[in-house]
CSV table of C-alpha atoms and ligand atoms in Angstrom, one decimal:
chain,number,residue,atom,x,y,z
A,286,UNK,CA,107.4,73.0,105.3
A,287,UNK,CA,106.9,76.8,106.3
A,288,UNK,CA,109.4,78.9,104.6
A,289,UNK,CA,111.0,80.3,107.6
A,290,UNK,CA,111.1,77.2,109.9
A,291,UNK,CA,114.0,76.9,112.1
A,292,UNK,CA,114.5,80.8,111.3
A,293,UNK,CA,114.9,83.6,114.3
A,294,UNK,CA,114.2,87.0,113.4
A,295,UNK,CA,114.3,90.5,115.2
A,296,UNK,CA,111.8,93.3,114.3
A,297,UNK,CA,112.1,96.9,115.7
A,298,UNK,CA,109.1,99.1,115.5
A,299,UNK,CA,106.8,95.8,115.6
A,300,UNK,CA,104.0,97.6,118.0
A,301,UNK,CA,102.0,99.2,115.3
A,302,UNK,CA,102.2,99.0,111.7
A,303,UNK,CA,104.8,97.7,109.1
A,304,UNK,CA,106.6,96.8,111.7
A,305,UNK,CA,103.9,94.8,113.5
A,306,UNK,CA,102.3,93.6,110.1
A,307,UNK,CA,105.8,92.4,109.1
A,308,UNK,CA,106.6,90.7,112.3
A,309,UNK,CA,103.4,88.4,111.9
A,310,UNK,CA,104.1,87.4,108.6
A,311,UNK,CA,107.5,86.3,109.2
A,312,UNK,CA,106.0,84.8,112.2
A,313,UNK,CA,103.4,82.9,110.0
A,314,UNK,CA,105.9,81.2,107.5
A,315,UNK,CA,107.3,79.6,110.5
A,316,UNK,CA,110.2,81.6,112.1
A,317,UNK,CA,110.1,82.3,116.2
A,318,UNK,CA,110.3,86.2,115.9
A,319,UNK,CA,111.7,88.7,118.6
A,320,UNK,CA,109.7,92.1,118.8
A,321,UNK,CA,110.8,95.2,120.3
A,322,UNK,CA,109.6,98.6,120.9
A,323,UNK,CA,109.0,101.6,123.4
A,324,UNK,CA,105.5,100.8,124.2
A,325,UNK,CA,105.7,97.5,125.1
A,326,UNK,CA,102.1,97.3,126.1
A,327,UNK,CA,101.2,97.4,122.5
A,328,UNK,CA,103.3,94.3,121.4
A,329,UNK,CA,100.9,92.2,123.3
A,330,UNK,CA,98.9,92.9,121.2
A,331,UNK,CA,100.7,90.2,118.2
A,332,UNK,CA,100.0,87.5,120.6
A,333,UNK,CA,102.0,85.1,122.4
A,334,UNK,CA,104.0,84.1,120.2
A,335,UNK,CA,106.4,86.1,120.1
A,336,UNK,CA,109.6,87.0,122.5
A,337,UNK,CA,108.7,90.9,123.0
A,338,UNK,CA,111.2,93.3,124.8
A,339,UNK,CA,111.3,96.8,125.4
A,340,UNK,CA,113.5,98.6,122.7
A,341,UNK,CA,114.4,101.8,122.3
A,342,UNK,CA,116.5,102.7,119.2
A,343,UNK,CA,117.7,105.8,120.6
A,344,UNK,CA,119.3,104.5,123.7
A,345,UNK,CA,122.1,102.0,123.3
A,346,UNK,CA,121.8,100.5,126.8
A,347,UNK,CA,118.0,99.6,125.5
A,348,UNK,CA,119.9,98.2,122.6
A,349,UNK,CA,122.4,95.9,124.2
A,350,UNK,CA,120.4,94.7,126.6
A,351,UNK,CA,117.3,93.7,124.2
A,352,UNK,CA,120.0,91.9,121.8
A,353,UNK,CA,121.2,90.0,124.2
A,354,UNK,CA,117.9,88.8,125.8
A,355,UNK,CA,117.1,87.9,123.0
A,356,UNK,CA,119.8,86.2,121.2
A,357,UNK,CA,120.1,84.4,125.3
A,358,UNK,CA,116.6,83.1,124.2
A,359,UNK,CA,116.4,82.9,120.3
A,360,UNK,CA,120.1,81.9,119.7
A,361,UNK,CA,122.3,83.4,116.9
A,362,UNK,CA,119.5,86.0,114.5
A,363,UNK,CA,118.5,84.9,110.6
A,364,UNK,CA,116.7,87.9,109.9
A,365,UNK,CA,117.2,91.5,111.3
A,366,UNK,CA,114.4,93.9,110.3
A,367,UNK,CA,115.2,97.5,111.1
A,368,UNK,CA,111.6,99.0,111.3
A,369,UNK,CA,111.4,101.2,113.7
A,370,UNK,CA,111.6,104.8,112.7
A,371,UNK,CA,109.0,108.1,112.1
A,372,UNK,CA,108.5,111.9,111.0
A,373,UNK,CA,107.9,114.6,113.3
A,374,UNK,CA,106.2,117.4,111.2
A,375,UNK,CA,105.4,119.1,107.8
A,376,UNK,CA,106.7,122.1,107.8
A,377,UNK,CA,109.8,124.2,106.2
A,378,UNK,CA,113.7,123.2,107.8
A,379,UNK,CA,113.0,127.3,109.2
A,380,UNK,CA,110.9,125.7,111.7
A,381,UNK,CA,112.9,123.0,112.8
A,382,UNK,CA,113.8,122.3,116.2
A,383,UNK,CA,117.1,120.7,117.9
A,384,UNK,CA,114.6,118.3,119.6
A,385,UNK,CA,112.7,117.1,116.5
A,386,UNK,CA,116.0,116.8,115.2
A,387,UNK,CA,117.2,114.5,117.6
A,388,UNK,CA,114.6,112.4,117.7
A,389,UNK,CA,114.0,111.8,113.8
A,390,UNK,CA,117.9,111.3,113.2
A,391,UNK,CA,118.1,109.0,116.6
A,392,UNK,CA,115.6,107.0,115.9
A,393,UNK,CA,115.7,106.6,112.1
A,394,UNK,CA,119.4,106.8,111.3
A,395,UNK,CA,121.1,106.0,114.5
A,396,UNK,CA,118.7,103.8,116.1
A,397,UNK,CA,119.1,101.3,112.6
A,398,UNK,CA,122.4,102.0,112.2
A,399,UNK,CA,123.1,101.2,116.1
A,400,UNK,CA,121.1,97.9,116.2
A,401,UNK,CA,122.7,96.4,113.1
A,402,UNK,CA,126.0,97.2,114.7
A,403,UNK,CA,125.0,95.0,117.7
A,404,UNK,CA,122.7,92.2,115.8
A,405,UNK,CA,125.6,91.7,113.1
A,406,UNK,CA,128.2,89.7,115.3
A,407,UNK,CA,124.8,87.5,116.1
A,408,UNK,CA,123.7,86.8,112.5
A,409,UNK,CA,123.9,83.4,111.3
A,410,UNK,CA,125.2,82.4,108.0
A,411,UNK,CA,122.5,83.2,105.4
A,412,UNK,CA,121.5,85.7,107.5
A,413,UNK,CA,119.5,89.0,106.3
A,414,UNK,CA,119.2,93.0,107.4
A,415,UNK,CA,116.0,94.4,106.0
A,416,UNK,CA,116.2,98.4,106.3
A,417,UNK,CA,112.4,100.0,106.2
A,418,UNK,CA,113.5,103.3,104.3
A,419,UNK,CA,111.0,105.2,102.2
A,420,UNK,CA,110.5,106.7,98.8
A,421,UNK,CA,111.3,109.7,100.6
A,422,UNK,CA,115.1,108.0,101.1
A,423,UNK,CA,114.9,108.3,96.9
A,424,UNK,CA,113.2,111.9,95.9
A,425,UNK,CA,112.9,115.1,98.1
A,426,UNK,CA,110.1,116.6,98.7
A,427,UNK,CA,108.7,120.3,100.6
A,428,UNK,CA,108.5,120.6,104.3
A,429,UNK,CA,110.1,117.2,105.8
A,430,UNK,CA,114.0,118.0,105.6
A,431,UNK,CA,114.4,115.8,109.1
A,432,UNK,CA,112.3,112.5,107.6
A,433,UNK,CA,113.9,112.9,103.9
A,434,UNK,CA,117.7,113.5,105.2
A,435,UNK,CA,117.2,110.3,107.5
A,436,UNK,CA,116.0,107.9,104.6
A,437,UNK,CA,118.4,109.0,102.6
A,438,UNK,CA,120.9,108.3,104.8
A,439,UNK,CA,119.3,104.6,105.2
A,440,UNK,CA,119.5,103.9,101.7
A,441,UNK,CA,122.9,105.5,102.0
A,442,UNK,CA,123.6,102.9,105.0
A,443,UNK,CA,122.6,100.0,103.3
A,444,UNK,CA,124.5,100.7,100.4
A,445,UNK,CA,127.6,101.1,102.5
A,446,UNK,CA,127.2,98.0,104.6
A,447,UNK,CA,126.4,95.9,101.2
A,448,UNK,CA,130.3,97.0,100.3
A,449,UNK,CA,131.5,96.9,103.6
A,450,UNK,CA,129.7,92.9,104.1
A,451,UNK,CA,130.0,91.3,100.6
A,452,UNK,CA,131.9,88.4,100.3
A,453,UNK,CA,130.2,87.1,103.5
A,454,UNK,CA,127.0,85.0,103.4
A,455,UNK,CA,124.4,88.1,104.8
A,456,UNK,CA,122.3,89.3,102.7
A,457,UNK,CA,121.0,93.4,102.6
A,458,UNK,CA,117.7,94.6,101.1
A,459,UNK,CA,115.9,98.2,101.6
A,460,UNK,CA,112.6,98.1,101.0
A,461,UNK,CA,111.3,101.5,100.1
A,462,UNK,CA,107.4,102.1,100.7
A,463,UNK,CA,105.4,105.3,99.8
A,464,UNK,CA,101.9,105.7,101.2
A,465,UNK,CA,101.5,103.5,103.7
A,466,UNK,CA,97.7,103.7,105.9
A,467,UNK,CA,99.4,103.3,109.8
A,468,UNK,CA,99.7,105.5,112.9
A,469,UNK,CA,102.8,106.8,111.0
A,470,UNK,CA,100.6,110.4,109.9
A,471,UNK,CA,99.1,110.7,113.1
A,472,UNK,CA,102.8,110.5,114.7
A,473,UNK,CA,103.7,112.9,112.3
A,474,UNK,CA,101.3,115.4,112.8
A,475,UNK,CA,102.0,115.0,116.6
A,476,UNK,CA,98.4,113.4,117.0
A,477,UNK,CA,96.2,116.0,115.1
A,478,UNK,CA,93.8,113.4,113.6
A,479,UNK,CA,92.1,115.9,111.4
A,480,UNK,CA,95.3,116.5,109.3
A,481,UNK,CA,96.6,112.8,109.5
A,482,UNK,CA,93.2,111.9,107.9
A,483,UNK,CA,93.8,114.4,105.2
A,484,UNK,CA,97.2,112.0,104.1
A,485,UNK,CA,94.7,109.3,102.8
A,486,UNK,CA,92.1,110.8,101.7
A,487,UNK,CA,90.4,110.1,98.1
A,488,UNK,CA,93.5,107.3,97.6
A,489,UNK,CA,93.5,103.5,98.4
A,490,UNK,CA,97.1,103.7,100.1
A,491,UNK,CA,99.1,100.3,100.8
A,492,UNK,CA,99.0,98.5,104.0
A,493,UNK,CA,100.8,97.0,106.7
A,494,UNK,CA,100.5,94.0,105.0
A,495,UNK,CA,101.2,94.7,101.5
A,496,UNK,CA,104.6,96.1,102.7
A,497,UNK,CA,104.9,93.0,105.0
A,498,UNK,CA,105.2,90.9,102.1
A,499,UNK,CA,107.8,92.4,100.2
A,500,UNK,CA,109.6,92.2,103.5
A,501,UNK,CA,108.8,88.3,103.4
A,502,UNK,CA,109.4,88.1,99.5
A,503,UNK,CA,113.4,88.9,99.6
A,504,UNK,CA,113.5,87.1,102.9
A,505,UNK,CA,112.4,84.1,101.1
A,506,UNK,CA,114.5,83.7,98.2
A,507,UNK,CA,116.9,81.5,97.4
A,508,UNK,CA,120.2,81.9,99.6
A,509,UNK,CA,122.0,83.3,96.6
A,510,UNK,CA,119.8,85.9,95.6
A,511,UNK,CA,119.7,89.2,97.3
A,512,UNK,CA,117.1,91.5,96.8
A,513,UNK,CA,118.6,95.1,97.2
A,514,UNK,CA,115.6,97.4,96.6
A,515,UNK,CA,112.3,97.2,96.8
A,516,UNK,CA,110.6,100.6,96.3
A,517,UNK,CA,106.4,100.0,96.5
A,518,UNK,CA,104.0,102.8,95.9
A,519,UNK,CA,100.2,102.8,95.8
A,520,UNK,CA,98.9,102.8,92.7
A,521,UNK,CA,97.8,106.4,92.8
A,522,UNK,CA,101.0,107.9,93.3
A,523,UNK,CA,104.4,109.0,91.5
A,524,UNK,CA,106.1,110.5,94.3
A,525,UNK,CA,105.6,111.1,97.5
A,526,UNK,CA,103.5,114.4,96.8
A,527,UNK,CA,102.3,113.6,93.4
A,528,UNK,CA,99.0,111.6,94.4
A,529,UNK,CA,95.9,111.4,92.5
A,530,UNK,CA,93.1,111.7,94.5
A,531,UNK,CA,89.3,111.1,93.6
A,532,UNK,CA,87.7,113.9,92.5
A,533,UNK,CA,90.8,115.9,92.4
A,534,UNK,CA,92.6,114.9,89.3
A,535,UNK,CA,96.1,116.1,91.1
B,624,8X3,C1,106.5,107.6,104.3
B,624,8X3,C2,106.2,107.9,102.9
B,624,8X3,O1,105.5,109.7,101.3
B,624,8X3,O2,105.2,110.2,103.7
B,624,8X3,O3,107.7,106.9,104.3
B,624,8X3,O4,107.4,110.2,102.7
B,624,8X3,S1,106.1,109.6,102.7
């Protein structure tokens, strides 16, 4: 039998990506998956499969109202995976703006924080949050105070609600990528394609995929094991600016 048969799950941020990769896989070992995100054009994209919504994180009439069309269609939620979230920018906290700061912190920190507020009353027993941070939740690094400050604060989140939820049958997991080959750079770099090339260049970075099935791998355990971290780097990398790149040495 499929692993996740008779499973629901939620996925944020499942248009493009790890989000996208991660809602497939957990809709391939057998579980009816809910999708959400801005451009809801793009979820079409997974297939029919799927119960697809418009979410936005950073509005929490999006948020109520996508939770409960869903849970109206899916029923009480196994599996909540907060994946939506993104960077705006490399460049020193001097240049920062109130708007980027908005959006990153919305998004990332309040979005995730917002929808696990509203999907928790809805999660069955055995049930599961899976918080996308980053390896820059873990180690700072130059010119992306906004992205670092809001994946610290995820990791800082899950933490938290692992105290404030133990005792109860839910389990929490982070899973913590570093270079990851999506749309993510191109966001970041507010579409310049020249310079969101550049991020990949001369390494083999992970996938949508390979982070999809870590997602599926703590998901999958036995209901008395909970994996807290997973933190996956390509094999190129240290941090997220040490990266050896061919021909470069680093
Ligand atoms: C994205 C990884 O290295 O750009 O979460 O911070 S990194």
């Amino acid at each position: 039998m499929a692993a996740l048969a008779g499973r629901t799950a939620i996925v944020t941020g499942a248009s493009s990506g790890i989000g996208a990769a991660t809602a497939v896989a957990l809709a391939e070992a057998g579980a009816r998956v809910a999708v959400g995100a801005r451009r809801t054009e793009r979820l079409s994209d997974l297939g029919q499969n799927f119960v697809s919504h418009t979410l936005d994180v950073r509005d929490p009439a999006s948020c109520e109202r996508f939770v409960e069309a869903v849970t109206r269609e899916l029923g009480a939620i196994d599996i909540l995976v907060n994946g939506a979230g993104l960077a705006l920018g490399r460049d020193p906290f001097t240049e920062s703006t109130e708007r980027d700061e908005e959006v990153v912190l919305e998004t990332n920190v309040q979005g995730l924080i917002r929808m696990t507020r509203l999907c928790l009353p809805h999660l069955r027993d055995g049930g599961h949050v899976v918080n996308l941070g980053s390896v820059a939740g873990r180690q700072a690094y130059p010119n992306a105070a906004l992205y670092v400050t809001s994946k610290f604060a995820v990791r800082g989140f899950t933490y938290a609600l692992r105290e404030d939820l133990l005792g109860r049958p839910i389990r929490i997991t982070t899973v913590d990528p570093g270079l990851v080959e999506t749309d993510f750079s191109l966001v970041r770099f507010r579409g310049d394609e020249e310079k969101a090339r550049q991020v990949y260049e001369g390494v083999e970075p992970l996938t949508p995929p390979d982070i999809a099935e870590c997602v599926l791998f703590a998901v999958t355990r036995p209901p008395h094991v909970n994996v807290d971290e997973i933190v996956v780097k390509a094999l190129t990398q240290s941090s997220a600016t040490r990266i050896v790149r061919a021909g470069q040495g680093d």
